[in-house]
Structures are given as structure tokens and as C-alpha cells.
PDB file of C-alpha atoms in Angstrom:
ATOM      1  CA  UNK F   1     -95.076  21.167 -42.965  1.00  0.00           C
ATOM      2  CA  UNK F   2     -93.857  22.853 -46.127  1.00  0.00           C
ATOM      3  CA  UNK F   3     -90.587  21.612 -47.669  1.00  0.00           C
ATOM      4  CA  UNK F   4     -88.134  24.532 -47.721  1.00  0.00           C
ATOM      5  CA  UNK F   5     -85.291  22.608 -49.320  1.00  0.00           C
ATOM      6  CA  UNK F   6     -83.613  24.559 -52.093  1.00  0.00           C
ATOM      7  CA  UNK F   7     -82.957  22.380 -55.118  1.00  0.00           C
ATOM      8  CA  UNK F   8     -79.226  22.216 -55.946  1.00  0.00           C
ATOM      9  CA  UNK F   9     -79.819  23.538 -59.463  1.00  0.00           C
ATOM     10  CA  UNK F  10     -81.362  26.741 -58.026  1.00  0.00           C
ATOM     11  CA  UNK F  11     -78.026  27.899 -56.613  1.00  0.00           C
ATOM     12  CA  UNK F  12     -75.134  28.175 -59.008  1.00  0.00           C
ATOM     13  CA  UNK F  13     -71.528  27.529 -58.135  1.00  0.00           C
ATOM     14  CA  UNK F  14     -70.895  31.263 -58.643  1.00  0.00           C
ATOM     15  CA  UNK F  15     -73.623  32.071 -56.102  1.00  0.00           C
ATOM     16  CA  UNK F  16     -72.052  29.685 -53.602  1.00  0.00           C
ATOM     17  CA  UNK F  17     -68.656  31.287 -54.107  1.00  0.00           C
ATOM     18  CA  UNK F  18     -70.056  34.813 -53.786  1.00  0.00           C
ATOM     19  CA  UNK F  19     -71.918  33.975 -50.589  1.00  0.00           C
ATOM     20  CA  UNK F  20     -68.779  32.334 -49.210  1.00  0.00           C
ATOM     21  CA  UNK F  21     -66.783  35.483 -49.897  1.00  0.00           C
ATOM     22  CA  UNK F  22     -69.454  37.744 -48.434  1.00  0.00           C
ATOM     23  CA  UNK F  23     -69.591  35.564 -45.322  1.00  0.00           C
ATOM     24  CA  UNK F  24     -66.018  36.639 -44.546  1.00  0.00           C
ATOM     25  CA  UNK F  25     -66.087  39.941 -42.646  1.00  0.00           C
ATOM     26  CA  UNK F  26     -62.638  40.954 -43.897  1.00  0.00           C
ATOM     27  CA  UNK F  27     -63.680  40.393 -47.517  1.00  0.00           C
ATOM     28  CA  UNK F  28     -66.752  42.548 -46.922  1.00  0.00           C
ATOM     29  CA  UNK F  29     -64.569  45.216 -45.336  1.00  0.00           C
ATOM     30  CA  UNK F  30     -62.302  45.342 -48.388  1.00  0.00           C
ATOM     31  CA  UNK F  31     -65.334  45.614 -50.674  1.00  0.00           C
ATOM     32  CA  UNK F  32     -66.677  48.368 -48.419  1.00  0.00           C
ATOM     33  CA  UNK F  33     -63.444  50.283 -48.846  1.00  0.00           C
ATOM     34  CA  UNK F  34     -64.136  50.672 -52.550  1.00  0.00           C
ATOM     35  CA  UNK F  35     -67.695  51.830 -51.925  1.00  0.00           C
ATOM     36  CA  UNK F  36     -66.844  54.075 -48.986  1.00  0.00           C
ATOM     37  CA  UNK F  37     -64.135  55.948 -50.892  1.00  0.00           C
ATOM     38  CA  UNK F  38     -65.918  55.740 -54.285  1.00  0.00           C
ATOM     39  CA  UNK F  39     -62.812  54.376 -55.920  1.00  0.00           C
ATOM     40  CA  UNK F  40     -61.914  51.336 -57.989  1.00  0.00           C
ATOM     41  CA  UNK F  41     -58.199  51.076 -57.116  1.00  0.00           C
ATOM     42  CA  UNK F  42     -56.508  50.720 -53.738  1.00  0.00           C
ATOM     43  CA  UNK F  43     -53.083  49.905 -52.389  1.00  0.00           C
ATOM     44  CA  UNK F  44     -52.597  47.139 -49.861  1.00  0.00           C
ATOM     45  CA  UNK F  45     -51.436  49.804 -47.396  1.00  0.00           C
ATOM     46  CA  UNK F  46     -54.697  51.755 -47.753  1.00  0.00           C
ATOM     47  CA  UNK F  47     -56.748  48.573 -47.425  1.00  0.00           C
ATOM     48  CA  UNK F  48     -54.725  47.539 -44.378  1.00  0.00           C
ATOM     49  CA  UNK F  49     -55.408  50.856 -42.666  1.00  0.00           C
ATOM     50  CA  UNK F  50     -59.145  50.640 -43.439  1.00  0.00           C
ATOM     51  CA  UNK F  51     -59.388  47.032 -42.240  1.00  0.00           C
ATOM     52  CA  UNK F  52     -57.575  47.956 -39.023  1.00  0.00           C
ATOM     53  CA  UNK F  53     -59.890  50.922 -38.426  1.00  0.00           C
ATOM     54  CA  UNK F  54     -62.965  48.775 -38.985  1.00  0.00           C
ATOM     55  CA  UNK F  55     -61.819  45.930 -36.759  1.00  0.00           C
ATOM     56  CA  UNK F  56     -60.148  47.868 -33.940  1.00  0.00           C
ATOM     57  CA  UNK F  57     -56.603  46.869 -34.804  1.00  0.00           C
ATOM     58  CA  UNK F  58     -53.480  48.996 -35.075  1.00  0.00           C
ATOM     59  CA  UNK F  59     -52.409  49.957 -38.592  1.00  0.00           C
ATOM     60  CA  UNK F  60     -48.951  48.714 -39.401  1.00  0.00           C
ATOM     61  CA  UNK F  61     -49.448  45.331 -37.774  1.00  0.00           C
ATOM     62  CA  UNK F  62     -47.652  42.996 -40.160  1.00  0.00           C
ATOM     63  CA  UNK F  63     -50.179  40.193 -39.842  1.00  0.00           C
ATOM     64  CA  UNK F  64     -52.964  42.334 -41.350  1.00  0.00           C
ATOM     65  CA  UNK F  65     -51.002  43.085 -44.531  1.00  0.00           C
ATOM     66  CA  UNK F  66     -49.923  39.445 -44.763  1.00  0.00           C
ATOM     67  CA  UNK F  67     -53.504  38.269 -44.293  1.00  0.00           C
ATOM     68  CA  UNK F  68     -54.705  40.641 -47.015  1.00  0.00           C
ATOM     69  CA  UNK F  69     -51.919  39.562 -49.374  1.00  0.00           C
ATOM     70  CA  UNK F  70     -52.158  35.804 -48.838  1.00  0.00           C
ATOM     71  CA  UNK F  71     -55.824  35.267 -48.063  1.00  0.00           C
ATOM     72  CA  UNK F  72     -58.343  38.056 -48.553  1.00  0.00           C
ATOM     73  CA  UNK F  73     -57.221  39.616 -51.834  1.00  0.00           C
ATOM     74  CA  UNK F  74     -56.628  36.237 -53.539  1.00  0.00           C
ATOM     75  CA  UNK F  75     -60.066  35.078 -52.343  1.00  0.00           C
ATOM     76  CA  UNK F  76     -61.673  38.201 -53.815  1.00  0.00           C
ATOM     77  CA  UNK F  77     -59.660  37.772 -57.021  1.00  0.00           C
ATOM     78  CA  UNK F  78     -60.696  34.120 -57.364  1.00  0.00           C
ATOM     79  CA  UNK F  79     -64.324  35.214 -57.035  1.00  0.00           C
ATOM     80  CA  UNK F  80     -63.788  37.771 -59.816  1.00  0.00           C
ATOM     81  CA  UNK F  81     -64.458  40.745 -57.539  1.00  0.00           C
ATOM     82  CA  UNK F  82     -61.010  42.333 -57.694  1.00  0.00           C
ATOM     83  CA  UNK F  83     -57.927  42.174 -59.859  1.00  0.00           C
ATOM     84  CA  UNK F  84     -54.985  41.892 -57.486  1.00  0.00           C
ATOM     85  CA  UNK F  85     -51.432  42.688 -58.583  1.00  0.00           C
ATOM     86  CA  UNK F  86     -49.114  41.429 -55.855  1.00  0.00           C
ATOM     87  CA  UNK F  87     -46.060  43.079 -57.429  1.00  0.00           C
ATOM     88  CA  UNK F  88     -47.521  46.584 -57.350  1.00  0.00           C
ATOM     89  CA  UNK F  89     -49.532  45.784 -54.191  1.00  0.00           C
ATOM     90  CA  UNK F  90     -52.725  47.175 -55.715  1.00  0.00           C
ATOM     91  CA  UNK F  91     -56.249  45.868 -56.048  1.00  0.00           C
ATOM     92  CA  UNK F  92     -58.763  47.000 -58.656  1.00  0.00           C
ATOM     93  CA  UNK F  93     -62.439  46.552 -57.828  1.00  0.00           C
ATOM     94  CA  UNK F  94     -64.610  44.948 -60.490  1.00  0.00           C
ATOM     95  CA  UNK F  95     -68.073  46.385 -59.899  1.00  0.00           C
ATOM     96  CA  UNK F  96     -70.725  43.674 -59.713  1.00  0.00           C
ATOM     97  CA  UNK F  97     -74.367  44.754 -59.294  1.00  0.00           C
ATOM     98  CA  UNK F  98     -75.169  41.503 -57.469  1.00  0.00           C
ATOM     99  CA  UNK F  99     -72.446  42.206 -54.908  1.00  0.00           C
ATOM    100  CA  UNK F 100     -73.583  45.817 -54.600  1.00  0.00           C
ATOM    101  CA  UNK F 101     -77.094  44.595 -53.769  1.00  0.00           C
ATOM    102  CA  UNK F 102     -75.780  42.261 -51.068  1.00  0.00           C
ATOM    103  CA  UNK F 103     -73.599  45.004 -49.598  1.00  0.00           C
ATOM    104  CA  UNK F 104     -76.627  47.310 -49.497  1.00  0.00           C
ATOM    105  CA  UNK F 105     -78.456  44.619 -47.559  1.00  0.00           C
ATOM    106  CA  UNK F 106     -75.570  44.283 -45.117  1.00  0.00           C
ATOM    107  CA  UNK F 107     -75.628  48.069 -44.590  1.00  0.00           C
ATOM    108  CA  UNK F 108     -79.056  47.720 -43.085  1.00  0.00           C
ATOM    109  CA  UNK F 109     -77.418  45.623 -40.365  1.00  0.00           C
ATOM    110  CA  UNK F 110     -74.749  48.119 -39.365  1.00  0.00           C
ATOM    111  CA  UNK F 111     -71.735  47.737 -41.636  1.00  0.00           C
ATOM    112  CA  UNK F 112     -69.363  49.458 -42.109  1.00  0.00           C
ATOM    113  CA  UNK F 113     -68.305  51.309 -38.979  1.00  0.00           C
ATOM    114  CA  UNK F 114     -66.683  54.268 -40.750  1.00  0.00           C
TER     115      UNK F 114
END
């Protein structure tokens, strides 16, 4: 049997972080917002509405905005995919060709719903 073990040096820490972010459906949904609307800047309110539409929730539910503010947007910012300004409640997408490629791959499997 062939050994399919990936040597640790073949996957960088950045790759691990990116795959971790892309494994989160809400992170992918936020990234899809920027692609779907062909924009690089979004308010938390606009992202909240898009996330709710994609996941069958009601816009205006406080927990969605809180989740975006405290979890999803900081996670994307830590991965270098967005710049998030909590004071102005805006996120700026930092285009990454590697992420774009992965999102294209995900599209083949049915995302997003919009």
C-alpha cells in the first residue's frame, strides 16, 4: 500500500490557517459576499443580512451580528483576508488568489445559495 502521509513541511502554517478559515461555512459566506457583489468593502449590517439569507435565518437577529463581530470577522482578519474596523463596523476584503481558487472549487459543490 502506498504511503499517503503528507510531510509536515509540505503544508505551511498559513495553509493550515487558510484551510481552517475556509472550513467554517460562515467565513466562506462572508468571503462569498465580496465576490457575489463584486465589492471590497461591506458593513456588518450588509454582511449580517447576506449571512442570514444564505443560512435561512431572519435578518436583525442580534446573535448573527454579534457572531460576525466577535468571531467571524476577527477570524478572517487574523488570517489576513479582511481588514475589520469594529468602530466603523466595516470590513475590507483583501483579495487573495489562493482563496479565490478555493472558493471557485467550493462553487462546484453548490455554494453560495444566492
